[in-house]
CSV table of C-alpha atoms and ligand atoms in Angstrom, one decimal:
chain,number,residue,atom,x,y,z
A,24,UNK,CA,227.9,144.0,48.7
A,25,UNK,CA,225.7,145.9,46.2
A,26,UNK,CA,222.1,145.1,45.2
A,27,UNK,CA,222.9,145.3,41.5
A,28,UNK,CA,226.3,145.1,39.7
A,29,UNK,CA,226.2,146.3,36.1
A,30,UNK,CA,228.9,145.1,33.7
A,31,UNK,CA,229.5,147.9,31.1
A,32,UNK,CA,229.1,151.7,31.2
A,33,UNK,CA,227.7,152.3,27.8
A,34,UNK,CA,224.4,153.9,27.1
A,35,UNK,CA,222.5,150.7,28.1
A,36,UNK,CA,224.4,150.0,31.3
A,37,UNK,CA,224.2,153.6,32.4
A,38,UNK,CA,220.5,154.0,31.5
A,39,UNK,CA,219.6,150.9,33.5
A,40,UNK,CA,221.8,152.0,36.4
A,41,UNK,CA,220.0,155.4,36.5
A,42,UNK,CA,216.5,153.8,36.5
A,43,UNK,CA,217.4,151.1,39.0
A,44,UNK,CA,218.9,153.6,41.4
A,45,UNK,CA,215.8,155.8,41.2
A,46,UNK,CA,213.8,152.8,42.3
A,47,UNK,CA,215.9,152.5,45.5
A,48,UNK,CA,218.4,149.8,44.5
A,49,UNK,CA,222.1,150.2,45.4
A,50,UNK,CA,223.9,150.0,42.0
A,51,UNK,CA,227.5,149.6,41.0
A,52,UNK,CA,228.6,150.0,37.4
A,53,UNK,CA,231.9,148.4,36.4
A,54,UNK,CA,233.5,149.9,33.3
A,55,UNK,CA,236.7,148.5,31.9
A,56,UNK,CA,237.7,151.9,30.4
A,57,UNK,CA,235.6,155.1,30.6
A,58,UNK,CA,231.8,155.5,30.2
A,59,UNK,CA,231.0,155.5,26.5
A,60,UNK,CA,234.2,153.8,25.5
A,61,UNK,CA,232.2,151.4,23.3
A,62,UNK,CA,229.7,152.0,20.5
A,63,UNK,CA,227.6,154.4,22.5
A,64,UNK,CA,229.5,157.6,21.8
A,65,UNK,CA,230.1,156.7,18.2
A,66,UNK,CA,226.4,156.4,17.5
A,67,UNK,CA,224.7,158.9,15.3
A,68,UNK,CA,222.1,159.2,18.0
A,69,UNK,CA,219.1,158.9,15.6
A,70,UNK,CA,215.8,158.0,17.3
A,71,UNK,CA,214.3,156.8,14.0
A,72,UNK,CA,212.1,153.7,14.2
A,73,UNK,CA,210.9,154.5,10.7
A,74,UNK,CA,214.2,153.8,9.1
A,75,UNK,CA,214.4,150.0,8.8
A,76,UNK,CA,210.8,149.3,9.4
A,77,UNK,CA,210.6,146.9,6.4
A,78,UNK,CA,213.2,144.6,7.8
A,79,UNK,CA,212.3,144.9,11.4
A,80,UNK,CA,210.0,142.4,13.2
A,81,UNK,CA,206.9,144.0,14.6
A,82,UNK,CA,207.8,143.2,18.2
A,83,UNK,CA,211.0,145.3,17.8
A,84,UNK,CA,209.2,148.1,16.0
A,85,UNK,CA,206.8,148.3,19.0
A,86,UNK,CA,209.7,148.4,21.4
A,87,UNK,CA,211.3,151.1,19.4
A,88,UNK,CA,208.1,153.1,19.4
A,89,UNK,CA,207.6,152.6,23.1
A,90,UNK,CA,211.2,153.9,23.6
A,91,UNK,CA,210.6,156.9,21.3
A,92,UNK,CA,207.5,157.8,23.3
A,93,UNK,CA,209.5,157.6,26.6
A,94,UNK,CA,212.4,159.6,25.3
A,95,UNK,CA,211.3,163.2,26.1
A,96,UNK,CA,210.7,162.3,29.7
A,97,UNK,CA,213.8,160.1,29.9
A,98,UNK,CA,215.9,163.1,28.7
A,99,UNK,CA,214.1,165.5,31.1
A,100,UNK,CA,214.8,163.2,34.1
A,101,UNK,CA,218.5,162.7,33.1
A,102,UNK,CA,219.0,166.5,32.6
A,103,UNK,CA,217.1,167.4,35.8
A,104,UNK,CA,219.2,164.9,37.9
A,105,UNK,CA,222.6,165.6,36.5
A,106,UNK,CA,222.3,169.1,35.1
A,107,UNK,CA,223.8,168.3,31.7
A,108,UNK,CA,222.1,168.5,28.3
A,109,UNK,CA,221.5,165.3,26.2
A,110,UNK,CA,221.4,167.3,22.9
A,111,UNK,CA,217.8,166.2,22.2
A,112,UNK,CA,216.4,167.5,18.9
A,113,UNK,CA,212.9,166.9,17.4
A,114,UNK,CA,213.2,168.1,13.8
A,115,UNK,CA,212.3,164.8,12.2
A,116,UNK,CA,213.9,162.9,9.4
A,117,UNK,CA,213.6,163.3,5.6
A,118,UNK,CA,214.2,160.6,3.0
A,119,UNK,CA,215.5,162.0,-0.2
A,120,UNK,CA,215.0,160.2,-3.5
A,121,UNK,CA,217.4,160.6,-6.4
A,122,UNK,CA,215.6,158.7,-9.2
A,123,UNK,CA,212.5,156.6,-10.2
A,124,UNK,CA,213.9,153.5,-8.4
A,125,UNK,CA,214.2,155.5,-5.1
A,126,UNK,CA,210.7,157.0,-5.7
A,127,UNK,CA,209.1,153.5,-5.9
A,128,UNK,CA,211.0,152.5,-2.9
A,129,UNK,CA,209.7,155.5,-0.9
A,130,UNK,CA,206.1,154.6,-2.0
A,131,UNK,CA,206.7,151.1,-0.7
A,132,UNK,CA,208.3,152.3,2.6
A,133,UNK,CA,205.4,154.7,3.1
A,134,UNK,CA,202.9,151.9,2.7
A,135,UNK,CA,204.7,149.8,5.3
A,136,UNK,CA,205.1,152.7,7.7
A,137,UNK,CA,201.4,153.4,7.5
A,138,UNK,CA,200.5,149.7,8.1
A,139,UNK,CA,202.7,149.8,11.2
A,140,UNK,CA,201.2,153.1,12.5
A,141,UNK,CA,204.1,155.4,11.7
A,142,UNK,CA,203.0,158.8,10.4
A,143,UNK,CA,204.9,160.0,7.3
A,144,UNK,CA,204.3,162.5,4.5
A,145,UNK,CA,205.3,162.1,0.8
A,146,UNK,CA,206.9,165.1,-0.9
A,147,UNK,CA,207.8,166.3,-4.3
A,148,UNK,CA,211.4,167.3,-5.0
A,149,UNK,CA,210.4,171.0,-4.9
A,150,UNK,CA,208.8,170.5,-1.4
A,151,UNK,CA,212.0,168.7,-0.2
A,152,UNK,CA,214.1,171.8,-1.2
A,153,UNK,CA,211.6,174.2,0.5
A,154,UNK,CA,212.2,172.3,3.7
A,155,UNK,CA,215.9,171.7,3.1
A,156,UNK,CA,217.3,174.3,0.5
A,157,UNK,CA,220.8,172.7,0.3
A,158,UNK,CA,219.5,169.2,-0.8
A,159,UNK,CA,220.7,168.3,-4.3
A,160,UNK,CA,218.7,169.8,-7.2
A,161,UNK,CA,218.6,166.3,-8.6
A,162,UNK,CA,216.3,165.1,-5.8
A,163,UNK,CA,213.0,164.1,-7.2
A,164,UNK,CA,211.0,163.4,-4.1
A,165,UNK,CA,211.0,162.8,-0.4
A,166,UNK,CA,209.3,161.3,2.7
A,167,UNK,CA,209.1,163.3,5.8
A,168,UNK,CA,208.8,161.5,9.2
A,169,UNK,CA,208.2,164.3,11.8
A,170,UNK,CA,208.0,161.8,14.7
A,171,UNK,CA,211.7,160.8,14.3
A,172,UNK,CA,214.0,162.6,16.7
A,173,UNK,CA,217.7,162.5,17.7
A,174,UNK,CA,220.1,163.0,20.6
A,175,UNK,CA,223.8,163.8,20.6
A,176,UNK,CA,225.3,160.6,21.9
A,177,UNK,CA,228.5,162.4,22.9
A,178,UNK,CA,226.3,164.5,25.2
A,179,UNK,CA,223.9,161.7,26.3
A,180,UNK,CA,226.6,159.5,27.8
A,181,UNK,CA,228.2,162.2,30.0
A,182,UNK,CA,224.7,163.4,30.9
A,183,UNK,CA,223.8,159.9,32.0
A,184,UNK,CA,227.0,159.6,33.9
A,185,UNK,CA,226.3,162.8,35.8
A,186,UNK,CA,222.7,161.7,36.4
A,187,UNK,CA,223.8,158.3,37.7
A,188,UNK,CA,226.2,160.0,40.1
A,189,UNK,CA,223.4,162.3,41.4
A,190,UNK,CA,221.2,159.4,42.2
A,191,UNK,CA,223.9,157.5,44.1
A,192,UNK,CA,225.2,155.0,41.5
A,193,UNK,CA,228.8,154.0,42.2
A,194,UNK,CA,230.7,154.0,38.9
A,195,UNK,CA,234.1,152.2,38.9
A,196,UNK,CA,236.1,153.1,35.8
A,197,UNK,CA,239.2,151.2,34.5
A,198,UNK,CA,237.7,148.2,36.2
A,199,UNK,CA,237.3,145.0,34.2
A,200,UNK,CA,234.9,142.3,35.2
A,201,UNK,CA,236.8,139.0,34.6
A,202,UNK,CA,234.2,136.6,35.8
A,203,UNK,CA,230.8,136.2,37.4
A,204,UNK,CA,229.8,133.1,39.4
A,205,UNK,CA,227.3,132.0,42.0
A,206,UNK,CA,228.8,131.9,45.5
A,207,UNK,CA,226.7,131.1,48.6
A,208,UNK,CA,223.4,132.9,48.1
A,209,UNK,CA,224.9,135.8,46.1
A,210,UNK,CA,226.8,136.4,42.9
A,211,UNK,CA,230.5,137.1,43.0
A,212,UNK,CA,232.3,139.2,40.5
A,213,UNK,CA,236.1,139.0,40.1
A,214,UNK,CA,237.4,142.5,39.1
A,215,UNK,CA,240.7,143.8,37.8
A,216,UNK,CA,241.7,147.4,38.4
A,217,UNK,CA,245.3,148.6,37.6
A,218,UNK,CA,246.6,145.0,37.5
A,219,UNK,CA,245.2,144.1,40.9
A,220,UNK,CA,242.4,141.7,41.5
A,221,UNK,CA,239.4,142.0,43.9
A,222,UNK,CA,235.9,140.7,44.3
A,223,UNK,CA,232.5,142.3,44.6
A,224,UNK,CA,229.3,140.5,45.8
A,225,UNK,CA,225.9,141.4,44.3
A,226,UNK,CA,222.4,140.2,44.6
A,227,UNK,CA,221.8,140.7,40.9
A,228,UNK,CA,224.2,141.2,37.9
A,229,UNK,CA,223.2,142.9,34.7
A,230,UNK,CA,225.4,142.2,31.6
A,231,UNK,CA,225.5,145.2,29.4
A,232,UNK,CA,229.0,144.7,28.0
A,233,UNK,CA,228.3,145.5,24.3
A,234,UNK,CA,230.3,143.4,21.8
A,235,UNK,CA,232.6,142.2,24.6
A,236,UNK,CA,229.8,140.1,26.2
A,237,UNK,CA,231.4,136.9,25.3
A,238,UNK,CA,235.0,138.1,25.0
A,239,UNK,CA,237.2,137.9,28.1
A,240,UNK,CA,234.2,137.7,30.5
A,241,UNK,CA,233.6,134.3,32.1
A,242,UNK,CA,230.1,133.5,33.3
A,243,UNK,CA,228.0,130.4,33.9
A,244,UNK,CA,225.9,131.2,30.8
A,245,UNK,CA,226.0,129.3,27.5
A,246,UNK,CA,227.4,131.3,24.6
A,247,UNK,CA,224.6,132.7,22.4
A,248,UNK,CA,226.6,134.2,19.5
A,249,UNK,CA,227.4,137.9,20.2
A,250,UNK,CA,229.3,139.4,17.3
A,251,UNK,CA,230.5,142.9,16.3
A,252,UNK,CA,229.3,144.7,13.2
A,253,UNK,CA,231.7,147.5,12.4
A,254,UNK,CA,230.4,150.9,11.6
A,255,UNK,CA,232.4,153.9,10.3
A,256,UNK,CA,231.0,157.4,10.4
A,257,UNK,CA,232.5,160.6,9.0
A,258,UNK,CA,232.3,163.9,10.9
A,259,UNK,CA,232.3,167.1,8.8
A,260,UNK,CA,232.5,170.6,10.1
A,261,UNK,CA,231.4,173.9,8.6
A,262,UNK,CA,228.4,175.9,7.5
A,263,UNK,CA,225.2,174.1,8.7
A,264,UNK,CA,223.5,172.6,5.6
A,265,UNK,CA,220.5,170.8,7.0
A,266,UNK,CA,218.0,170.8,10.0
A,267,UNK,CA,216.5,167.3,9.5
A,268,UNK,CA,218.3,164.0,9.5
A,269,UNK,CA,218.5,163.3,5.8
A,270,UNK,CA,218.7,159.8,4.3
A,271,UNK,CA,218.4,157.5,1.4
A,272,UNK,CA,219.0,153.7,1.1
A,273,UNK,CA,222.8,154.1,1.0
A,274,UNK,CA,223.5,156.8,3.7
A,275,UNK,CA,222.3,159.1,6.4
A,276,UNK,CA,223.4,162.6,7.3
A,277,UNK,CA,222.8,163.9,10.8
A,278,UNK,CA,223.2,167.6,11.6
A,279,UNK,CA,224.4,168.5,15.1
A,280,UNK,CA,224.5,171.9,16.7
A,281,UNK,CA,227.6,174.0,15.9
A,282,UNK,CA,227.9,173.0,12.3
A,283,UNK,CA,228.9,169.4,12.7
A,284,UNK,CA,227.4,167.0,10.2
A,285,UNK,CA,227.8,163.2,10.6
A,286,UNK,CA,227.6,160.9,7.5
A,287,UNK,CA,227.1,157.3,8.3
A,288,UNK,CA,227.5,154.5,8.4
A,289,UNK,CA,229.2,151.5,7.0
A,290,UNK,CA,228.1,148.0,8.0
A,291,UNK,CA,231.0,145.6,8.0
A,292,UNK,CA,231.9,142.1,9.2
A,293,UNK,CA,235.4,142.8,10.3
A,294,UNK,CA,235.5,141.2,13.7
A,295,UNK,CA,237.0,143.5,16.3
A,296,UNK,CA,238.9,145.6,13.8
A,297,UNK,CA,238.5,149.3,14.6
A,298,UNK,CA,240.5,150.9,11.8
A,299,UNK,CA,238.9,153.5,9.5
A,300,UNK,CA,239.4,152.7,5.9
A,301,UNK,CA,239.7,154.7,2.6
A,302,UNK,CA,236.9,152.6,1.1
A,303,UNK,CA,234.5,153.2,3.9
A,304,UNK,CA,235.2,156.9,3.9
A,305,UNK,CA,235.0,157.1,0.1
A,306,UNK,CA,231.5,155.4,0.0
A,307,UNK,CA,230.1,157.7,2.8
A,308,UNK,CA,231.4,160.9,1.2
A,309,UNK,CA,230.2,159.8,-2.3
A,310,UNK,CA,226.7,158.9,-1.2
A,311,UNK,CA,226.5,161.9,1.1
A,312,UNK,CA,227.5,164.2,-1.8
A,313,UNK,CA,224.6,162.9,-3.8
A,314,UNK,CA,222.2,164.2,-1.1
A,315,UNK,CA,224.0,167.4,0.0
A,316,UNK,CA,226.5,168.5,-2.7
A,317,UNK,CA,227.6,171.4,-0.3
A,318,UNK,CA,229.5,168.9,1.8
A,319,UNK,CA,232.3,169.3,-0.7
A,320,UNK,CA,233.5,172.5,1.0
A,321,UNK,CA,233.2,171.3,4.6
A,322,UNK,CA,236.2,170.2,6.7
A,323,UNK,CA,236.7,166.6,7.6
A,324,UNK,CA,236.8,166.7,11.4
A,325,UNK,CA,237.2,163.0,12.2
A,326,UNK,CA,236.4,159.5,11.1
A,327,UNK,CA,234.9,157.5,14.0
A,328,UNK,CA,234.5,153.7,14.3
A,329,UNK,CA,232.3,151.7,16.5
A,330,UNK,CA,231.3,148.0,17.0
A,331,UNK,CA,227.6,147.3,17.1
A,332,UNK,CA,226.7,144.5,19.4
A,333,UNK,CA,224.6,141.9,17.5
A,334,UNK,CA,223.0,138.5,17.8
A,335,UNK,CA,222.1,136.2,14.9
A,336,UNK,CA,218.5,137.7,14.6
A,337,UNK,CA,219.6,141.3,15.2
A,338,UNK,CA,217.3,141.5,18.2
A,339,UNK,CA,218.5,142.4,21.7
A,340,UNK,CA,218.3,140.1,24.7
A,341,UNK,CA,216.4,141.8,27.6
A,342,UNK,CA,215.6,140.0,30.8
A,343,UNK,CA,216.7,137.0,33.0
A,344,UNK,CA,219.2,134.4,31.8
A,345,UNK,CA,219.6,130.7,32.7
A,346,UNK,CA,221.5,131.6,35.9
A,347,UNK,CA,219.4,132.9,38.8
A,348,UNK,CA,220.2,136.6,39.4
A,349,UNK,CA,222.1,137.2,36.2
A,350,UNK,CA,220.2,139.4,33.7
A,351,UNK,CA,221.1,140.6,30.2
A,352,UNK,CA,220.5,143.8,28.3
A,353,UNK,CA,222.7,143.3,25.2
A,354,UNK,CA,222.7,143.1,21.4
A,355,UNK,CA,221.0,146.4,20.6
A,356,UNK,CA,222.8,146.4,17.2
A,357,UNK,CA,221.9,149.6,15.3
A,358,UNK,CA,219.3,150.8,17.9
A,359,UNK,CA,220.9,151.0,21.3
A,360,UNK,CA,220.5,154.7,21.7
A,361,UNK,CA,216.9,154.7,20.6
A,362,UNK,CA,216.1,151.6,22.7
A,363,UNK,CA,217.9,153.0,25.9
A,364,UNK,CA,214.7,154.5,27.4
A,365,UNK,CA,212.6,151.4,27.0
A,366,UNK,CA,215.5,149.1,28.0
A,367,UNK,CA,216.0,151.1,31.2
A,368,UNK,CA,212.3,151.1,32.1
A,369,UNK,CA,211.6,147.4,31.3
A,370,UNK,CA,214.9,146.0,32.8
A,371,UNK,CA,214.1,147.9,36.0
A,372,UNK,CA,210.6,146.5,36.0
A,373,UNK,CA,211.9,142.9,35.5
A,374,UNK,CA,214.7,143.2,38.0
A,375,UNK,CA,212.6,144.7,40.8
A,376,UNK,CA,209.4,142.7,40.3
A,377,UNK,CA,210.7,139.4,38.9
A,378,UNK,CA,207.9,139.5,36.3
A,379,UNK,CA,208.7,139.4,32.6
A,380,UNK,CA,205.9,141.1,30.6
A,381,UNK,CA,204.6,139.2,27.6
A,382,UNK,CA,205.8,141.8,25.1
A,383,UNK,CA,209.4,141.1,26.2
A,384,UNK,CA,209.2,137.4,25.3
A,385,UNK,CA,210.6,137.9,21.7
A,386,UNK,CA,213.7,139.3,23.4
A,387,UNK,CA,214.3,136.4,25.8
A,388,UNK,CA,217.7,134.8,26.4
A,389,UNK,CA,216.0,131.4,26.0
A,390,UNK,CA,215.1,131.9,22.3
A,391,UNK,CA,218.7,131.0,21.5
A,392,UNK,CA,218.7,127.9,23.6
A,393,UNK,CA,215.8,126.5,21.5
A,394,UNK,CA,217.8,127.1,18.3
A,395,UNK,CA,220.9,125.5,19.8
A,396,UNK,CA,218.9,122.4,20.8
A,397,UNK,CA,217.4,122.2,17.3
A,398,UNK,CA,220.8,122.6,15.6
A,399,UNK,CA,222.3,119.9,17.8
A,400,UNK,CA,219.4,117.5,17.1
A,401,UNK,CA,219.7,118.2,13.3
A,402,UNK,CA,223.4,117.9,13.2
B,27,LIG,C1,228.5,154.0,13.5
B,27,LIG,C2,227.4,153.7,14.4
B,27,LIG,C3,226.2,154.4,14.4
B,27,LIG,C4,225.1,154.2,15.2
B,27,LIG,N1,224.1,155.0,15.2
B,27,LIG,C5,223.0,154.7,16.0
B,27,LIG,C6,221.9,155.6,16.0
B,27,LIG,O1,221.8,156.5,15.2
B,27,LIG,N2,220.8,155.3,16.8
B,27,LIG,C7,220.9,154.2,17.7
B,27,LIG,O2,219.9,154.0,18.4
B,27,LIG,N3,222.0,153.4,17.7
B,27,LIG,C8,223.0,153.6,16.9
B,27,LIG,N4,224.1,152.8,16.9
B,27,LIG,C9,224.1,151.6,17.8
B,27,LIG,C10,224.4,151.9,19.2
B,27,LIG,O3,225.7,152.7,19.3
B,27,LIG,C11,224.6,150.6,20.1
B,27,LIG,O4,223.4,149.8,19.9
B,27,LIG,C12,224.7,151.0,21.5
B,27,LIG,O5,225.7,151.9,21.7
B,27,LIG,C13,225.0,149.7,22.4
B,27,LIG,O6,225.3,150.2,23.7
B,27,LIG,P1,225.8,149.2,24.8
B,27,LIG,O7,225.8,150.0,26.1
B,27,LIG,O8,225.1,147.9,24.7
B,27,LIG,O9,227.3,148.9,24.3
B,27,LIG,P2,228.7,149.8,24.4
B,27,LIG,O10,228.4,151.2,24.1
B,27,LIG,O11,229.6,149.2,23.4
B,27,LIG,O12,229.1,149.7,25.9
B,27,LIG,C14,229.6,148.5,26.4
B,27,LIG,C15,230.6,148.9,27.5
B,27,LIG,O13,231.0,147.7,28.3
B,27,LIG,C16,232.3,147.9,28.6
B,27,LIG,N5,232.8,146.5,28.9
B,27,LIG,C17,232.9,145.5,28.1
B,27,LIG,N6,233.3,144.4,28.7
B,27,LIG,C18,233.5,144.7,30.0
B,27,LIG,C19,234.0,144.0,31.1
B,27,LIG,N7,234.3,142.7,31.1
B,27,LIG,N8,234.1,144.7,32.3
B,27,LIG,C20,233.8,146.0,32.4
B,27,LIG,N9,233.3,146.7,31.3
B,27,LIG,C21,233.2,146.1,30.1
B,27,LIG,C22,233.0,148.5,27.4
B,27,LIG,O14,234.2,149.1,27.8
B,27,LIG,C23,231.9,149.5,27.0
B,27,LIG,O15,232.1,150.8,27.5
B,27,LIG,C24,225.2,153.1,16.1
B,27,LIG,C25,226.4,152.3,16.2
B,27,LIG,C26,227.5,152.6,15.4
B,27,LIG,C27,228.7,151.8,15.5
């Protein structure tokens, strides 16, 4: 018997496990493969609420900003507990415009960012190159967002794993959860490890299974439409060409320590397909070259592919479900790394106090049930 069983050892499952264990709960994480097998270690690790501010509902922007504010302490606590670096960097991000159309777009984005309380600074092309000398001479302007930060997701996940271990979380790898059901006062999980089945009883279950939430996992919950959005990301290696995260409307470039540069990312409806493609790589390199021509001489280190967990409205579900004791922290789409700090904090609050704060209401499980009922009535 465990207080909390968490299905999934990605950045969301591990962050919640760490926070719940620090609050005195006994926690068991069940991971079908290894921690970070899913989207979490593919992520570029940008902590950039400013990026899609125009298309993001205000409730989600506020949650992202809440998470960004929590990040420095979140990282300090993980590093202090487990002794491993999360690769946190605070250089900010820089939009680079290539022509008049981009310039007008940056003016528009700046206005929305200011309305939403995000500090940003417009720059000329010359100012952009003073800050980032390798940016294309064709760049005509920029927008600097100093409050944007980043972590190295390939460091964050092992660091979280170590921190979880240090605070007493039990992590069972190569252990798939096949089903969750109510059984006499507790929840019973059926597990499969090396082809043998077993059960685990828990007071509470947290579903953090990424895109596999409704794939091969049987629960009493209605299906609410989880789907994967494929993302390809190219890793280049060589002379460091940038300090900031650079971006325009087609691409982002994320510098990591040691001369690694990530260029991402495609956004594709391909179901569970995980193959890198020539077209995806071509687009990323072409758009990346427009921003930083020096990438031409870098080595291609790898092409990584991940599946972003997404619901219809691109907002996560955070909180209780329709079955007593089963909670969900899923559907973080393009922002699971950024949202990990707030998700861990608020899920631990909800699961230890049974209160759901008002600002989490837009992320309720129930919002999809309303839509289902309306669709059924209409159709
Ligand atoms: C190319 C790309 C770039 C991205 N860049 C960023 C970025 O810059 N910033 C940002 O904030 N976000 C980014 N994201 C999004 C981010 O990666 C995701 O939102 C986040 O990783 C989701 O984390 P998760 O823990 O919910 O899912 P996952 O990381 O997918 O973890 C789910 C885990 O559950 C396990 N699992 C599934 N089913 C079961 C089961 N039945 N039993 C046991 N275990 C199970 C899986 O093996 C997996 O390890 C990016 C994503 C992609 C693909």
